Amino acid sequence: MGLSRADWGPGGFDQFRSDRVEDPVYGDGGDYVDAGSGLPGPVRAAAVRAVILVAVTLVLVMVAVLCSLAQVWLALPMVLVAVAGTVVTTWGVLDVWVTRQMWVQRHGVVSTPSSVARERVLRRGR
């Protein structure tokens, strides 16, 4: 009546082991390997700020709604704070877009390489 290895699916009991070799997050020595997000640093920082602002604004809106439903004196100040938070959050989300556009403009791929770009490629080849 006990469980067999087949009951646990294709990985068997080994799917719960912490020392699996095929774990993509950890390297051979057990050190954390950063796979990278594909986003440049400034864009990633702006995105993190935007996510935090969105989360805080959602909490403020939820508190404002609950205060309004409970008919507490704090409802009006919370609604005003939630409106201000929405404005700030909109700015934060637009900041991600602007930062990305600026990064692409400054570090983007040039379709026709200049002499400086050719020199960089030649130096890397040596």
Short mmCIF file of C-alpha atoms in Angstrom, two decimals:
data_model
loop_
_atom_site.label_atom_id
_atom_site.label_comp_id
_atom_site.label_asym_id
_atom_site.label_seq_id
_atom_site.Cartn_x
_atom_site.Cartn_y
_atom_site.Cartn_z
CA MET A 1 0.00 0.00 0.00
CA GLY A 2 3.03 2.33 0.10
CA LEU A 3 4.13 4.75 -2.58
CA SER A 4 6.49 3.55 -5.26
CA ARG A 5 9.01 5.61 -7.24
CA ALA A 6 6.61 5.71 -10.18
CA ASP A 7 4.00 7.48 -8.08
CA TRP A 8 6.21 10.57 -7.86
CA GLY A 9 6.28 11.16 -11.62
CA PRO A 10 9.14 11.07 -14.10
CA GLY A 11 11.69 12.50 -11.66
CA GLY A 12 10.97 9.97 -8.94
CA PHE A 13 12.09 10.92 -5.46
CA ASP A 14 15.15 12.64 -6.95
CA GLN A 15 13.11 15.68 -7.95
CA PHE A 16 13.19 16.80 -4.30
CA ARG A 17 16.95 16.47 -3.84
CA SER A 18 18.86 19.70 -3.36
CA ASP A 19 22.09 18.44 -4.97
CA ARG A 20 20.73 17.75 -8.45
CA VAL A 21 23.19 18.40 -11.26
CA GLU A 22 20.69 19.83 -13.74
CA ASP A 23 19.71 22.74 -11.48
CA PRO A 24 20.26 25.81 -13.70
CA VAL A 25 20.57 28.31 -10.84
CA TYR A 26 23.69 26.80 -9.24
CA GLY A 27 27.02 26.05 -10.87
CA ASP A 28 29.36 23.09 -10.35
CA GLY A 29 30.79 24.42 -7.09
CA GLY A 30 27.36 25.19 -5.63
CA ASP A 31 27.81 28.92 -6.18
CA TYR A 32 24.91 30.99 -7.40
CA VAL A 33 25.11 31.68 -11.12
CA ASP A 34 23.53 34.92 -12.33
CA ALA A 35 21.74 34.13 -15.56
CA GLY A 36 21.11 37.84 -16.18
CA SER A 37 17.79 39.43 -16.95
CA GLY A 38 18.68 40.83 -20.33
CA LEU A 39 17.91 44.34 -19.10
CA PRO A 40 20.61 46.99 -18.74
CA GLY A 41 21.34 48.17 -15.21
CA PRO A 42 19.58 51.57 -15.32
CA VAL A 43 16.48 50.07 -16.94
CA ARG A 44 16.38 47.28 -14.36
CA ALA A 45 16.65 49.82 -11.53
CA ALA A 46 13.82 51.91 -13.01
CA ALA A 47 11.69 48.78 -13.39
CA VAL A 48 12.27 47.79 -9.76
CA ARG A 49 11.30 51.30 -8.63
CA ALA A 50 8.16 51.13 -10.77
CA VAL A 51 7.12 47.76 -9.34
CA ILE A 52 7.59 49.03 -5.78
CA LEU A 53 5.57 52.17 -6.58
CA VAL A 54 2.77 50.09 -8.12
CA ALA A 55 2.65 47.81 -5.08
CA VAL A 56 2.54 50.71 -2.61
CA THR A 57 -0.14 52.48 -4.66
CA LEU A 58 -2.29 49.35 -4.76
CA VAL A 59 -2.07 49.10 -0.97
CA LEU A 60 -3.00 52.78 -0.63
CA VAL A 61 -6.00 52.35 -2.93
CA MET A 62 -7.12 49.27 -1.01
CA VAL A 63 -6.87 51.12 2.32
CA ALA A 64 -8.78 54.08 0.84
CA VAL A 65 -11.57 51.80 -0.37
CA LEU A 66 -11.81 49.99 2.97
CA CYS A 67 -11.85 53.28 4.88
CA SER A 68 -14.59 54.56 2.58
CA LEU A 69 -16.67 51.43 3.09
CA ALA A 70 -16.23 51.66 6.86
CA GLN A 71 -17.08 55.38 6.77
CA VAL A 72 -14.02 56.30 8.81
CA TRP A 73 -12.71 59.87 8.98
CA LEU A 74 -9.45 58.65 7.40
CA ALA A 75 -11.22 57.97 4.08
CA LEU A 76 -10.78 61.43 2.56
CA PRO A 77 -7.05 61.75 3.34
CA MET A 78 -6.45 58.22 2.07
CA VAL A 79 -8.28 58.94 -1.19
CA LEU A 80 -6.15 62.05 -1.69
CA VAL A 81 -2.98 60.09 -0.94
CA ALA A 82 -4.09 57.33 -3.32
CA VAL A 83 -4.64 59.88 -6.11
CA ALA A 84 -1.18 61.36 -5.48
CA GLY A 85 0.27 57.85 -5.44
CA THR A 86 -1.35 57.13 -8.79
CA VAL A 87 0.31 60.21 -10.29
CA VAL A 88 3.70 59.22 -8.89
CA THR A 89 3.26 55.63 -10.07
CA THR A 90 2.39 56.80 -13.57
CA TRP A 91 5.60 58.84 -13.57
CA GLY A 92 7.55 55.78 -12.37
CA VAL A 93 6.20 53.54 -15.11
CA LEU A 94 6.91 56.19 -17.74
CA ASP A 95 10.42 56.48 -16.30
CA VAL A 96 11.06 52.84 -17.23
CA TRP A 97 10.09 53.56 -20.83
CA VAL A 98 12.14 56.77 -21.03
CA THR A 99 15.18 55.14 -19.41
CA ARG A 100 15.00 52.25 -21.86
CA GLN A 101 14.73 54.60 -24.83
CA MET A 102 17.71 56.63 -23.58
CA TRP A 103 19.80 53.49 -23.05
CA VAL A 104 18.99 52.20 -26.54
CA GLN A 105 19.84 55.58 -28.02
CA ARG A 106 23.20 55.74 -26.25
CA HIS A 107 24.25 52.08 -26.40
CA GLY A 108 22.18 50.70 -29.25
CA VAL A 109 23.54 48.82 -32.22
CA VAL A 110 24.62 51.08 -35.06
CA SER A 111 23.52 49.76 -38.44
CA THR A 112 26.50 51.24 -40.33
CA PRO A 113 29.59 50.94 -38.18
CA SER A 114 31.85 53.96 -38.02
CA SER A 115 35.63 53.79 -38.02
CA VAL A 116 35.59 53.83 -34.20
CA ALA A 117 33.25 50.84 -34.13
CA ARG A 118 35.50 48.99 -36.60
CA GLU A 119 38.51 49.71 -34.38
CA ARG A 120 36.72 48.22 -31.38
CA VAL A 121 35.90 45.07 -33.33
CA LEU A 122 39.49 44.76 -34.52
CA ARG A 123 40.84 45.24 -30.98
CA ARG A 124 38.56 42.52 -29.64
CA GLY A 125 39.75 40.12 -32.31
CA ARG A 126 43.41 40.48 -31.29
#
